[in-house]
mmCIF file of C-alpha atoms in Angstrom:
data_model
loop_
_atom_site.group_PDB
_atom_site.id
_atom_site.type_symbol
_atom_site.label_atom_id
_atom_site.label_comp_id
_atom_site.label_asym_id
_atom_site.label_seq_id
_atom_site.Cartn_x
_atom_site.Cartn_y
_atom_site.Cartn_z
ATOM 1 C CA MET A 20 -26.972 95.165 -38.173
ATOM 2 C CA LYS A 21 -25.685 92.155 -36.863
ATOM 3 C CA ALA A 22 -27.658 89.149 -37.669
ATOM 4 C CA PHE A 23 -28.226 85.725 -36.132
ATOM 5 C CA ASN A 24 -30.114 82.275 -36.931
ATOM 6 C CA LEU A 25 -33.231 82.020 -36.679
ATOM 7 C CA LYS A 26 -35.367 78.120 -36.952
ATOM 8 C CA VAL A 27 -38.766 78.415 -37.187
ATOM 9 C CA VAL A 28 -39.981 74.405 -36.724
ATOM 10 C CA THR A 29 -44.007 73.501 -36.450
ATOM 11 C CA PRO A 30 -45.183 69.868 -36.809
ATOM 12 C CA ASP A 31 -45.726 71.107 -40.601
ATOM 13 C CA GLY A 32 -41.710 71.201 -40.567
ATOM 14 C CA LEU A 33 -39.331 73.301 -41.141
ATOM 15 C CA LEU A 34 -40.645 76.942 -42.328
ATOM 16 C CA PHE A 35 -37.568 79.075 -41.209
ATOM 17 C CA ASP A 36 -34.397 78.485 -41.411
ATOM 18 C CA SER A 37 -31.983 81.809 -42.411
ATOM 19 C CA GLU A 38 -30.429 84.965 -40.690
ATOM 20 C CA VAL A 39 -32.207 87.314 -39.459
ATOM 21 C CA GLU A 40 -31.583 90.619 -37.573
ATOM 22 C CA SER A 41 -34.065 90.501 -34.954
ATOM 23 C CA LEU A 42 -37.415 88.417 -33.624
ATOM 24 C CA LEU A 43 -40.274 90.330 -31.955
ATOM 25 C CA ILE A 44 -42.708 87.515 -30.183
ATOM 26 C CA ARG A 45 -45.219 87.653 -27.681
ATOM 27 C CA THR A 46 -43.792 85.240 -24.852
ATOM 28 C CA ASP A 47 -46.519 84.312 -21.842
ATOM 29 C CA ASP A 48 -44.791 87.276 -20.044
ATOM 30 C CA GLY A 49 -44.947 90.115 -22.684
ATOM 31 C CA ASP A 50 -43.140 90.827 -25.938
ATOM 32 C CA VAL A 51 -39.755 89.957 -26.402
ATOM 33 C CA GLU A 52 -37.253 91.208 -28.974
ATOM 34 C CA PHE A 53 -34.338 89.152 -30.115
ATOM 35 C CA LEU A 54 -31.124 90.572 -31.700
ATOM 36 C CA ALA A 55 -27.940 89.153 -32.444
ATOM 37 C CA GLY A 56 -25.929 88.394 -29.363
ATOM 38 C CA HIS A 57 -28.977 87.510 -27.120
ATOM 39 C CA ILE A 58 -27.821 85.664 -24.112
ATOM 40 C CA ASP A 59 -29.421 82.217 -23.594
ATOM 41 C CA TYR A 60 -32.950 81.873 -22.933
ATOM 42 C CA MET A 61 -36.283 80.468 -23.000
ATOM 43 C CA ALA A 62 -40.136 81.115 -22.969
ATOM 44 C CA SER A 63 -43.165 80.062 -23.536
ATOM 45 C CA ILE A 64 -45.059 81.374 -26.107
ATOM 46 C CA GLY A 65 -48.636 82.431 -26.702
ATOM 47 C CA THR A 66 -50.967 83.005 -29.852
ATOM 48 C CA GLY A 67 -50.271 86.222 -31.204
ATOM 49 C CA ARG A 68 -47.556 88.047 -33.364
ATOM 50 C CA ALA A 69 -44.467 87.720 -34.651
ATOM 51 C CA ARG A 70 -42.209 90.215 -36.463
ATOM 52 C CA ILE A 71 -38.977 88.964 -38.093
ATOM 53 C CA LYS A 72 -36.688 91.698 -39.463
ATOM 54 C CA GLN A 73 -34.590 90.090 -42.618
ATOM 55 C CA ASP A 74 -32.565 92.631 -44.744
ATOM 56 C CA GLY A 75 -33.859 95.455 -43.101
ATOM 57 C CA LYS A 76 -37.232 94.494 -44.211
ATOM 58 C CA ASP A 77 -39.980 93.447 -41.394
ATOM 59 C CA ARG A 78 -42.630 89.916 -41.876
ATOM 60 C CA PHE A 79 -45.125 89.545 -40.197
ATOM 61 C CA ALA A 80 -46.195 86.188 -38.768
ATOM 62 C CA SER A 81 -49.489 84.890 -36.818
ATOM 63 C CA VAL A 82 -47.929 82.207 -34.222
ATOM 64 C CA SER A 83 -49.706 80.077 -31.498
ATOM 65 C CA GLY A 84 -48.229 77.965 -29.048
ATOM 66 C CA GLY A 85 -45.006 76.228 -28.438
ATOM 67 C CA PHE A 86 -41.875 77.756 -26.752
ATOM 68 C CA VAL A 87 -38.764 79.424 -27.468
ATOM 69 C CA THR A 88 -35.258 79.101 -27.076
ATOM 70 C CA VAL A 89 -31.958 80.869 -27.256
ATOM 71 C CA LYS A 90 -28.845 78.767 -27.555
ATOM 72 C CA ARG A 91 -25.484 79.702 -28.487
ATOM 73 C CA GLY A 92 -26.817 82.483 -30.169
ATOM 74 C CA VAL A 93 -29.129 80.126 -32.388
ATOM 75 C CA VAL A 94 -32.896 81.071 -31.898
ATOM 76 C CA ASN A 95 -35.659 77.844 -31.850
ATOM 77 C CA LEU A 96 -39.008 78.829 -32.077
ATOM 78 C CA VAL A 97 -40.655 75.544 -31.745
ATOM 79 C CA ALA A 98 -44.224 76.300 -32.733
ATOM 80 C CA ILE A 99 -47.928 74.728 -33.058
ATOM 81 C CA THR A 100 -48.859 77.295 -35.699
ATOM 82 C CA PHE A 101 -46.965 79.792 -37.445
ATOM 83 C CA GLU A 102 -48.126 81.144 -40.681
ATOM 84 C CA PHE A 103 -47.186 84.331 -42.242
ATOM 85 C CA ARG A 104 -49.001 86.995 -43.248
ATOM 86 C CA GLU A 105 -48.800 86.420 -47.096
ATOM 87 C CA ASN A 106 -49.821 82.479 -46.510
ATOM 88 C CA ILE A 107 -52.861 83.268 -44.320
ATOM 89 C CA ASP A 108 -56.138 82.277 -45.124
ATOM 90 C CA LEU A 109 -58.347 84.987 -44.364
ATOM 91 C CA ASP A 110 -61.584 83.203 -45.622
ATOM 92 C CA ARG A 111 -60.610 80.129 -43.953
ATOM 93 C CA ALA A 112 -60.170 82.155 -40.642
ATOM 94 C CA ARG A 113 -63.145 84.063 -40.519
ATOM 95 C CA ALA A 114 -65.007 80.715 -41.303
ATOM 96 C CA ALA A 115 -63.518 79.119 -38.286
ATOM 97 C CA ARG A 116 -63.742 82.497 -35.872
ATOM 98 C CA ASP A 117 -67.543 82.462 -36.733
ATOM 99 C CA ALA A 118 -67.970 78.832 -35.726
ATOM 100 C CA ALA A 119 -65.712 78.938 -32.820
ATOM 101 C CA LYS A 120 -68.029 81.826 -31.691
ATOM 102 C CA SER A 121 -71.283 79.282 -32.101
ATOM 103 C CA ALA A 122 -69.823 76.609 -30.704
ATOM 104 C CA ILE A 123 -68.783 78.609 -27.249
ATOM 105 C CA SER A 124 -72.613 80.014 -27.405
ATOM 106 C CA SER A 125 -74.756 76.997 -28.006
ATOM 107 C CA SER A 126 -72.312 74.199 -25.852
ATOM 108 C CA ASN A 127 -72.524 73.776 -22.524
ATOM 109 C CA ASP A 128 -69.706 71.549 -22.512
ATOM 110 C CA ASP A 129 -66.479 73.184 -20.243
ATOM 111 C CA LYS A 130 -63.937 70.813 -22.117
ATOM 112 C CA ALA A 131 -65.839 71.738 -25.765
ATOM 113 C CA ILE A 132 -66.105 75.074 -24.321
ATOM 114 C CA ARG A 133 -62.296 75.476 -23.687
ATOM 115 C CA LEU A 134 -61.053 74.060 -26.704
ATOM 116 C CA ALA A 135 -63.382 76.398 -28.856
ATOM 117 C CA LYS A 136 -62.345 79.397 -26.908
ATOM 118 C CA ALA A 137 -58.445 78.316 -28.054
ATOM 119 C CA LYS A 138 -60.111 77.821 -31.455
ATOM 120 C CA LEU A 139 -61.677 81.661 -31.567
ATOM 121 C CA ALA A 140 -58.204 83.227 -30.148
ATOM 122 C CA ARG A 141 -56.126 81.657 -33.029
ATOM 123 C CA ALA A 142 -58.724 82.566 -35.630
ATOM 124 C CA VAL A 143 -58.945 86.139 -34.224
ATOM 125 C CA ASN A 144 -55.024 86.273 -33.963
ATOM 126 C CA ARG A 145 -54.631 85.364 -37.668
ATOM 127 C CA ILE A 146 -57.246 88.018 -38.694
ATOM 128 C CA ASP A 147 -55.527 90.546 -36.792
ATOM 129 C CA VAL A 148 -52.111 89.832 -38.454
ATOM 130 C CA ALA A 149 -53.747 89.161 -42.014
ATOM 131 C CA GLU A 150 -55.915 92.930 -41.735
ATOM 132 C CA MET A 151 -53.080 94.574 -40.048
ATOM 133 C CA MET B 19 -55.065 13.813 -60.883
ATOM 134 C CA ALA B 20 -57.540 16.548 -59.964
ATOM 135 C CA GLY B 21 -60.279 17.152 -62.481
ATOM 136 C CA MET B 22 -60.238 20.244 -64.749
ATOM 137 C CA LYS B 23 -63.125 21.873 -62.766
ATOM 138 C CA GLU B 24 -61.969 22.043 -59.669
ATOM 139 C CA ILE B 25 -58.699 23.303 -61.127
ATOM 140 C CA LYS B 26 -60.342 26.039 -62.725
ATOM 141 C CA ALA B 27 -62.112 27.159 -59.807
ATOM 142 C CA ARG B 28 -59.337 27.099 -58.100
ATOM 143 C CA ILE B 29 -57.547 29.120 -60.837
ATOM 144 C CA LYS B 30 -60.566 31.766 -60.197
ATOM 145 C CA SER B 31 -60.594 31.991 -56.610
ATOM 146 C CA VAL B 32 -56.530 32.514 -56.904
ATOM 147 C CA GLU B 33 -56.975 35.457 -59.721
ATOM 148 C CA SER B 34 -60.345 37.476 -57.339
ATOM 149 C CA THR B 35 -57.872 37.149 -54.422
ATOM 150 C CA MET B 36 -54.963 38.434 -56.208
ATOM 151 C CA GLN B 37 -57.537 41.535 -57.975
ATOM 152 C CA ILE B 38 -57.609 42.275 -54.216
ATOM 153 C CA THR B 39 -54.406 42.401 -53.122
ATOM 154 C CA LYS B 40 -53.322 44.338 -56.260
ATOM 155 C CA ALA B 41 -55.671 46.966 -55.521
ATOM 156 C CA MET B 42 -54.372 47.138 -51.897
ATOM 157 C CA GLU B 43 -51.314 47.390 -53.024
ATOM 158 C CA LEU B 44 -51.780 50.306 -55.181
ATOM 159 C CA VAL B 45 -53.945 51.872 -52.647
ATOM 160 C CA ALA B 46 -50.747 51.405 -49.836
ATOM 161 C CA THR B 47 -48.349 52.620 -52.536
ATOM 162 C CA SER B 48 -50.521 56.128 -52.999
ATOM 163 C CA LYS B 49 -50.912 56.545 -49.336
ATOM 164 C CA LEU B 50 -47.352 55.559 -48.461
ATOM 165 C CA ARG B 51 -46.570 58.676 -51.099
ATOM 166 C CA ARG B 52 -47.678 60.979 -48.640
ATOM 167 C CA ALA B 53 -47.086 59.772 -45.381
ATOM 168 C CA LYS B 54 -43.475 59.635 -46.674
ATOM 169 C CA GLU B 55 -44.180 63.802 -47.494
ATOM 170 C CA ASN B 56 -45.345 63.943 -44.005
ATOM 171 C CA VAL B 57 -42.670 62.211 -41.976
ATOM 172 C CA GLU B 58 -39.520 64.418 -43.600
ATOM 173 C CA ARG B 59 -41.625 67.186 -42.801
ATOM 174 C CA THR B 60 -41.978 66.388 -39.283
ATOM 175 C CA ARG B 61 -38.433 65.405 -38.289
ATOM 176 C CA PRO B 62 -36.944 68.512 -38.692
ATOM 177 C CA PHE B 63 -39.518 69.703 -36.106
ATOM 178 C CA TYR B 64 -38.922 66.249 -34.306
ATOM 179 C CA GLN B 65 -34.911 66.986 -33.975
ATOM 180 C CA THR B 66 -35.168 70.292 -33.277
ATOM 181 C CA LEU B 67 -38.390 69.869 -30.516
ATOM 182 C CA GLY B 68 -35.567 67.380 -29.057
ATOM 183 C CA THR B 69 -32.014 69.924 -28.546
ATOM 184 C CA ALA B 70 -34.600 72.766 -27.237
ATOM 185 C CA ILE B 71 -36.115 70.336 -24.544
ATOM 186 C CA ASN B 72 -33.153 69.002 -23.267
ATOM 187 C CA ASP B 73 -31.279 72.810 -23.502
ATOM 188 C CA ILE B 74 -34.433 73.743 -21.234
ATOM 189 C CA ILE B 75 -34.187 70.533 -19.226
ATOM 190 C CA SER B 76 -30.277 71.008 -18.177
ATOM 191 C CA ALA B 77 -30.557 74.841 -17.775
ATOM 192 C CA SER B 78 -33.503 73.707 -15.467
ATOM 193 C CA ALA B 79 -31.049 71.870 -12.745
ATOM 194 C CA ASP B 80 -32.128 74.032 -10.227
ATOM 195 C CA ILE B 81 -36.146 74.671 -10.746
ATOM 196 C CA GLU B 82 -37.531 72.248 -8.177
ATOM 197 C CA SER B 83 -40.781 70.754 -10.222
ATOM 198 C CA GLU B 84 -42.437 67.743 -9.455
ATOM 199 C CA TRP B 85 -41.671 67.067 -13.667
ATOM 200 C CA PHE B 86 -37.589 65.909 -12.038
ATOM 201 C CA LEU B 87 -38.700 64.279 -8.799
ATOM 202 C CA PRO B 88 -37.144 61.306 -8.698
ATOM 203 C CA ARG B 89 -39.656 58.720 -7.777
ATOM 204 C CA SER B 90 -39.776 54.630 -7.692
ATOM 205 C CA VAL B 91 -41.460 52.857 -10.699
ATOM 206 C CA LYS B 92 -44.790 51.531 -9.577
ATOM 207 C CA LYS B 93 -46.525 51.395 -12.754
ATOM 208 C CA THR B 94 -45.359 52.444 -16.236
ATOM 209 C CA LEU B 95 -47.450 53.852 -19.322
ATOM 210 C CA PHE B 96 -47.261 51.769 -22.437
ATOM 211 C CA ILE B 97 -48.057 54.361 -25.415
ATOM 212 C CA VAL B 98 -48.370 51.330 -28.083
ATOM 213 C CA PHE B 99 -48.637 52.989 -31.409
ATOM 214 C CA ALA B 100 -50.628 50.018 -34.422
ATOM 215 C CA GLY B 101 -52.617 49.989 -37.301
ATOM 216 C CA ASP B 102 -56.287 50.242 -37.726
ATOM 217 C CA ARG B 103 -56.044 47.123 -40.450
ATOM 218 C CA GLY B 104 -54.670 43.721 -40.615
ATOM 219 C CA LEU B 105 -52.971 42.771 -43.843
ATOM 220 C CA ALA B 106 -49.678 44.775 -43.446
ATOM 221 C CA GLY B 107 -47.527 41.561 -43.263
ATOM 222 C CA GLY B 108 -45.543 41.652 -39.449
ATOM 223 C CA TYR B 109 -46.238 45.454 -38.965
ATOM 224 C CA ASN B 110 -48.897 44.990 -35.702
ATOM 225 C CA SER B 111 -47.241 41.974 -34.490
ATOM 226 C CA ASN B 112 -44.012 43.344 -34.555
ATOM 227 C CA VAL B 113 -45.279 46.316 -32.147
ATOM 228 C CA PHE B 114 -47.095 43.974 -30.067
ATOM 229 C CA ARG B 115 -44.129 41.630 -29.441
ATOM 230 C CA VAL B 116 -41.901 44.432 -28.548
ATOM 231 C CA ALA B 117 -44.715 45.679 -26.009
ATOM 232 C CA GLU B 118 -45.067 42.483 -24.849
ATOM 233 C CA GLU B 119 -41.232 42.263 -23.510
ATOM 234 C CA LEU B 120 -41.331 46.004 -22.204
ATOM 235 C CA SER B 121 -43.968 44.920 -20.167
ATOM 236 C CA ARG B 122 -43.256 41.756 -19.052
ATOM 237 C CA ASP B 123 -41.829 42.369 -15.232
ATOM 238 C CA ALA B 124 -43.357 45.758 -14.921
ATOM 239 C CA VAL B 125 -47.034 46.735 -13.877
ATOM 240 C CA GLY B 126 -48.096 48.095 -17.104
ATOM 241 C CA ILE B 127 -51.240 50.136 -18.296
ATOM 242 C CA TRP B 128 -51.836 50.424 -21.760
ATOM 243 C CA LEU B 129 -52.735 53.643 -24.269
ATOM 244 C CA PRO B 130 -53.144 51.777 -27.326
ATOM 245 C CA ILE B 131 -53.379 54.228 -30.631
ATOM 246 C CA GLY B 132 -54.941 52.369 -33.466
ATOM 247 C CA LYS B 133 -57.935 49.858 -33.726
ATOM 248 C CA LYS B 134 -55.880 47.110 -33.704
ATOM 249 C CA SER B 135 -54.092 48.302 -30.891
ATOM 250 C CA LEU B 136 -57.254 48.290 -28.390
ATOM 251 C CA GLU B 137 -58.102 45.284 -30.080
ATOM 252 C CA TYR B 138 -54.988 43.502 -28.400
ATOM 253 C CA ALA B 139 -55.191 45.163 -25.753
ATOM 254 C CA LYS B 140 -58.363 44.253 -24.880
ATOM 255 C CA HIS B 141 -58.051 40.551 -25.981
ATOM 256 C CA LYS B 142 -54.465 40.514 -23.455
ATOM 257 C CA LYS B 143 -56.482 41.712 -20.727
ATOM 258 C CA HIS B 144 -54.543 44.873 -20.118
ATOM 259 C CA GLU B 145 -55.361 47.961 -18.266
ATOM 260 C CA ILE B 146 -56.320 50.580 -20.478
ATOM 261 C CA LEU B 147 -56.103 53.637 -20.046
ATOM 262 C CA THR B 148 -58.438 55.366 -22.500
ATOM 263 C CA ASP B 149 -59.962 54.022 -25.856
ATOM 264 C CA SER B 150 -60.339 57.426 -27.135
ATOM 265 C CA PHE B 151 -57.625 57.223 -29.475
ATOM 266 C CA GLU B 152 -59.072 54.308 -31.931
ATOM 267 C CA CYS B 153 -58.826 55.542 -35.693
ATOM 268 C CA ALA B 154 -54.708 56.351 -36.184
ATOM 269 C CA GLY B 155 -55.464 56.814 -39.812
ATOM 270 C CA GLU B 156 -57.178 59.866 -38.892
ATOM 271 C CA MET B 157 -55.800 61.622 -36.019
ATOM 272 C CA GLY B 158 -53.388 64.442 -36.456
ATOM 273 C CA VAL B 159 -51.869 67.129 -34.961
ATOM 274 C CA GLY B 160 -54.694 68.752 -32.427
ATOM 275 C CA ASP B 161 -55.342 64.625 -30.952
ATOM 276 C CA MET B 162 -51.838 64.178 -30.127
ATOM 277 C CA LEU B 163 -51.670 67.629 -28.346
ATOM 278 C CA ALA B 164 -54.213 66.810 -26.623
ATOM 279 C CA LEU B 165 -52.546 63.090 -26.066
ATOM 280 C CA GLY B 166 -49.621 64.750 -24.609
ATOM 281 C CA ASP B 167 -51.578 66.729 -22.146
ATOM 282 C CA ILE B 168 -53.574 63.905 -21.366
ATOM 283 C CA VAL B 169 -50.125 61.878 -20.541
ATOM 284 C CA SER B 170 -48.569 64.672 -19.036
ATOM 285 C CA ASP B 171 -51.440 65.410 -16.607
ATOM 286 C CA GLY B 172 -51.427 61.551 -15.665
ATOM 287 C CA TYR B 173 -47.488 61.521 -15.049
ATOM 288 C CA ARG B 174 -47.813 64.807 -12.990
ATOM 289 C CA CYS B 175 -50.715 63.438 -10.811
ATOM 290 C CA GLY B 176 -48.927 60.004 -10.201
ATOM 291 C CA GLU B 177 -51.130 57.609 -11.935
ATOM 292 C CA TYR B 178 -47.972 56.019 -13.470
ATOM 293 C CA ASP B 179 -44.552 56.412 -12.755
ATOM 294 C CA ARG B 180 -42.743 55.737 -16.080
ATOM 295 C CA VAL B 181 -44.335 56.256 -19.716
ATOM 296 C CA ILE B 182 -42.651 54.301 -22.859
ATOM 297 C CA MET B 183 -44.007 54.514 -26.301
ATOM 298 C CA ILE B 184 -43.282 51.814 -28.551
ATOM 299 C CA PHE B 185 -43.502 53.002 -32.678
ATOM 300 C CA THR B 186 -42.050 51.890 -36.209
ATOM 301 C CA GLU B 187 -40.009 53.826 -37.339
ATOM 302 C CA PHE B 188 -39.659 54.342 -40.992
ATOM 303 C CA VAL B 189 -36.260 53.949 -42.341
ATOM 304 C CA SER B 190 -37.368 52.928 -46.103
ATOM 305 C CA MET B 191 -39.587 52.072 -48.779
ATOM 306 C CA MET B 192 -38.668 48.476 -47.443
ATOM 307 C CA THR B 193 -37.268 48.188 -44.052
ATOM 308 C CA GLN B 194 -39.278 49.319 -40.784
ATOM 309 C CA ARG B 195 -38.110 49.160 -37.327
ATOM 310 C CA VAL B 196 -40.213 49.008 -34.074
ATOM 311 C CA VAL B 197 -38.547 51.180 -31.537
ATOM 312 C CA TYR B 198 -39.146 52.829 -28.328
ATOM 313 C CA GLU B 199 -38.464 56.103 -26.496
ATOM 314 C CA GLU B 200 -38.745 56.658 -22.696
ATOM 315 C CA LEU B 201 -40.822 59.969 -22.501
ATOM 316 C CA PHE B 202 -40.617 60.016 -18.682
ATOM 317 C CA PRO B 203 -39.337 60.603 -16.315
ATOM 318 C CA LEU B 204 -36.849 63.474 -18.266
ATOM 319 C CA ASN B 205 -33.508 62.473 -18.020
ATOM 320 C CA GLN B 206 -32.256 66.055 -16.895
ATOM 321 C CA CYS B 207 -28.589 64.878 -17.479
ATOM 322 C CA ALA B 208 -29.192 63.553 -21.151
ATOM 323 C CA SER B 209 -27.508 66.816 -22.340
ATOM 324 C CA GLY B 210 -24.072 66.435 -19.977
ATOM 325 C CA LYS B 211 -23.417 69.859 -18.223
ATOM 326 C CA SER B 212 -25.817 71.465 -16.780
ATOM 327 C CA SER B 213 -25.815 75.486 -18.450
ATOM 328 C CA GLU B 214 -27.316 78.774 -17.541
ATOM 329 C CA MET B 215 -30.474 79.753 -19.249
ATOM 330 C CA GLU B 216 -32.401 82.875 -18.902
ATOM 331 C CA SER B 217 -36.016 83.199 -18.340
ATOM 332 C CA ASP B 218 -38.526 86.184 -17.683
ATOM 333 C CA CYS B 219 -41.274 83.995 -15.911
ATOM 334 C CA ASP B 220 -41.224 81.735 -13.587
ATOM 335 C CA GLY B 221 -39.554 78.417 -14.274
ATOM 336 C CA VAL B 222 -41.992 75.786 -12.997
ATOM 337 C CA GLU B 223 -44.522 77.771 -14.673
ATOM 338 C CA MET B 224 -43.173 77.322 -17.842
ATOM 339 C CA LEU B 225 -42.213 73.777 -17.502
ATOM 340 C CA ASP B 226 -45.757 73.182 -16.640
ATOM 341 C CA LYS B 227 -46.734 74.582 -20.297
ATOM 342 C CA ILE B 228 -43.716 73.412 -22.313
ATOM 343 C CA ILE B 229 -43.809 69.453 -21.478
ATOM 344 C CA PRO B 230 -47.038 68.777 -22.375
ATOM 345 C CA ASN B 231 -46.468 70.663 -25.884
ATOM 346 C CA TYR B 232 -43.207 68.924 -26.054
ATOM 347 C CA VAL B 233 -44.767 65.368 -25.241
ATOM 348 C CA GLY B 234 -47.425 66.055 -27.894
ATOM 349 C CA GLY B 235 -45.126 66.933 -30.977
ATOM 350 C CA ILE B 236 -43.440 63.398 -29.949
ATOM 351 C CA LEU B 237 -46.289 61.939 -29.995
ATOM 352 C CA TYR B 238 -47.114 63.333 -33.393
ATOM 353 C CA SER B 239 -43.952 62.538 -35.225
ATOM 354 C CA ALA B 240 -44.207 58.707 -33.412
ATOM 355 C CA LEU B 241 -47.793 59.150 -35.327
ATOM 356 C CA CYS B 242 -46.248 60.209 -38.667
ATOM 357 C CA GLU B 243 -43.409 57.545 -38.667
ATOM 358 C CA SER B 244 -46.403 54.580 -37.378
ATOM 359 C CA LEU B 245 -48.643 55.428 -40.591
ATOM 360 C CA ALA B 246 -45.939 55.656 -43.154
ATOM 361 C CA SER B 247 -44.540 52.696 -41.780
ATOM 362 C CA GLU B 248 -47.958 50.682 -41.914
ATOM 363 C CA SER B 249 -48.491 51.730 -45.237
ATOM 364 C CA GLY B 250 -44.949 50.559 -46.073
ATOM 365 C CA ALA B 251 -45.334 47.283 -44.387
ATOM 366 C CA ARG B 252 -48.691 46.768 -45.605
ATOM 367 C CA ARG B 253 -47.009 47.479 -49.616
ATOM 368 C CA THR B 254 -44.563 45.272 -49.274
ATOM 369 C CA ALA B 255 -46.914 42.565 -48.116
ATOM 370 C CA MET B 256 -49.363 42.565 -50.727
ATOM 371 C CA ASN B 257 -46.385 42.695 -53.793
ATOM 372 C CA SER B 258 -45.102 39.519 -52.511
ATOM 373 C CA ALA B 259 -48.627 38.730 -52.137
ATOM 374 C CA ASN B 260 -49.125 39.469 -55.644
ATOM 375 C CA LYS B 261 -46.099 37.483 -56.933
ATOM 376 C CA ASN B 262 -47.051 33.985 -54.320
ATOM 377 C CA ALA B 263 -50.340 34.410 -56.516
ATOM 378 C CA GLU B 264 -48.586 34.672 -59.851
ATOM 379 C CA GLU B 265 -46.447 31.946 -58.766
ATOM 380 C CA MET B 266 -49.718 30.116 -58.002
ATOM 381 C CA ILE B 267 -51.593 30.527 -60.991
ATOM 382 C CA GLY B 268 -48.381 29.614 -63.080
ATOM 383 C CA THR B 269 -48.324 25.928 -61.443
ATOM 384 C CA LEU B 270 -52.041 26.031 -61.358
ATOM 385 C CA MET B 271 -52.230 26.479 -65.356
ATOM 386 C CA LEU B 272 -49.635 24.011 -66.181
ATOM 387 C CA LYS B 273 -51.512 21.572 -64.068
ATOM 388 C CA TYR B 274 -54.770 22.167 -65.855
ATOM 389 C CA ASN B 275 -53.253 21.536 -69.270
ATOM 390 C CA ARG B 276 -51.792 18.269 -68.243
ATOM 391 C CA ALA B 277 -54.972 16.831 -67.102
ATOM 392 C CA ARG B 278 -56.651 18.445 -70.551
ATOM 393 C CA GLN B 279 -53.898 16.764 -72.145
ATOM 394 C CA ALA B 280 -54.449 13.635 -70.316
ATOM 395 C CA VAL B 281 -58.145 13.943 -71.039
ATOM 396 C CA ILE B 282 -57.508 13.996 -74.976
ATOM 397 C CA THR B 283 -54.750 11.434 -74.658
ATOM 398 C CA GLN B 284 -57.891 8.915 -72.703
ATOM 399 C CA GLU B 285 -60.167 9.887 -75.483
ATOM 400 C CA ILE B 286 -58.344 9.140 -78.617
ATOM 401 C CA THR B 287 -57.499 5.961 -76.849
ATOM 402 C CA GLU B 288 -60.672 5.116 -76.476
ATOM 403 C CA ILE B 289 -61.727 5.794 -79.907
ATOM 404 C CA VAL B 290 -58.784 3.953 -81.779
ATOM 405 C CA SER B 291 -59.199 0.780 -79.193
ATOM 406 C CA GLY B 292 -63.330 1.000 -80.247
ATOM 407 C CA ALA B 293 -62.395 1.188 -83.864
ATOM 408 C CA GLU B 294 -59.876 -2.043 -83.328
ATOM 409 C CA ALA B 295 -62.648 -3.602 -81.942
ATOM 410 C CA LEU B 296 -64.850 -2.861 -84.694
#
C-alpha cells in the first residue's frame, strides 16, 4: 500500500512523525480515513479513537481536541492530547473518571460542571481505547 | 581606616548574601534544565501549529467569518508574560519596557501573566482584563487553553480589535530576547497564495473551534519560552552576584589584614617607645 507522511503534535511535543498507510480519526462530523494522495483537507477533531496503519499493522490511540490538516500529501494532526493505547495509564484514567463523576454530581457551578464533563469524556475515551 | 570589627561584620554580611545567591543559582540551574526540555518539546508543536493554521486561514478566504472581518483598531489587548519573582536580572523589566513602547500610542487593556506582571500593570494603572493568571510558574496546558478561549471570545465580541502578546524567547542558556507577536487580527495573506482545502463540515463552525485552540497552543508555547528564559536570566544574574560577592570578600579580606597589621605595628611601636622611656 502506498504510504504518506503523518505528523502528530501535541503541546508535549512531536509524538509521531513517520510514513503510514492510513489514518482513521473521529472528526466533529464523523469518522474520516486518510489514505495516500488525499486531497487537501481540514477538519476539527473531537474526543475519540484514532487508528494508524503502519507496515500493515494497526495501532490505536486516544485523541482529544485540536484539528487535522492535509496539505501537499502531508497529514498534520494537531491535538491537545494523543496517547497510544500501550501508553495509557488505565488506573489514572479510572481515577480521573471517578473524580469527574463526583465533581459533576456535587457541583452546581455551570463552568465547573462543563469542565468536569469534558474531563469525564476524555477519561472514558481513554478507558475505552485501553480496554478495546 | 575602618576598624577591624566593622570590616569583619561586612565580610560576614557579604558571605551570608552569597549563601543565598548561591542557593538561588543552584535552584535556577535545575529549574532551567527542566524548562529547557519543555521548550524543546513544544517547539515542533508551535511550528506545526503555525503552518497548519496558515494553510487553514489561506484556504478560508471565501468563508465569511467574523474572525477575518477587517475592523478599525480602537482597543488593543496586550498579553504580557513575566515572572512571579524578581532577582532575575533584567528579565521582568525588559518585558515591561517593550510592552510600554508598544502600548504608548494605543488604547490598551492588559492581560498580565505572572505576579510581577500583575503588580506592574496595577502600579501603572493599566486597565486589566483578568487577574486570574497570576502564577506563571504553576500554569500548564489546560490554563493556556482556557486563556485561549477567553482571549478569542473577547476578540470576537469586539472587546478589543487587536491582540499582541509579549514574551521572552529562550535563545540559549545565556541569551534571552523579548519578542512580541500579533495574535489577532489573523493575517489572511500571511502564506501568500490562497489555496483550496476540502472540508466536510461548515467552515465557520470549524474556525470557531479551531481558532481558540490555536490561540491556546500559541500561548502555551510562549509560556514555556518565558519560564525557561526566567530561569536562564536568574541563573546568569545570580552567577554574577556570586562573582561580585567573591570579589568583594577578597578586597575586604585585604583591608582587614592591613588593619590587623597596622594595629600590631602600632602596638610594637608603643611597647618599644615605652621601653625606651624607661
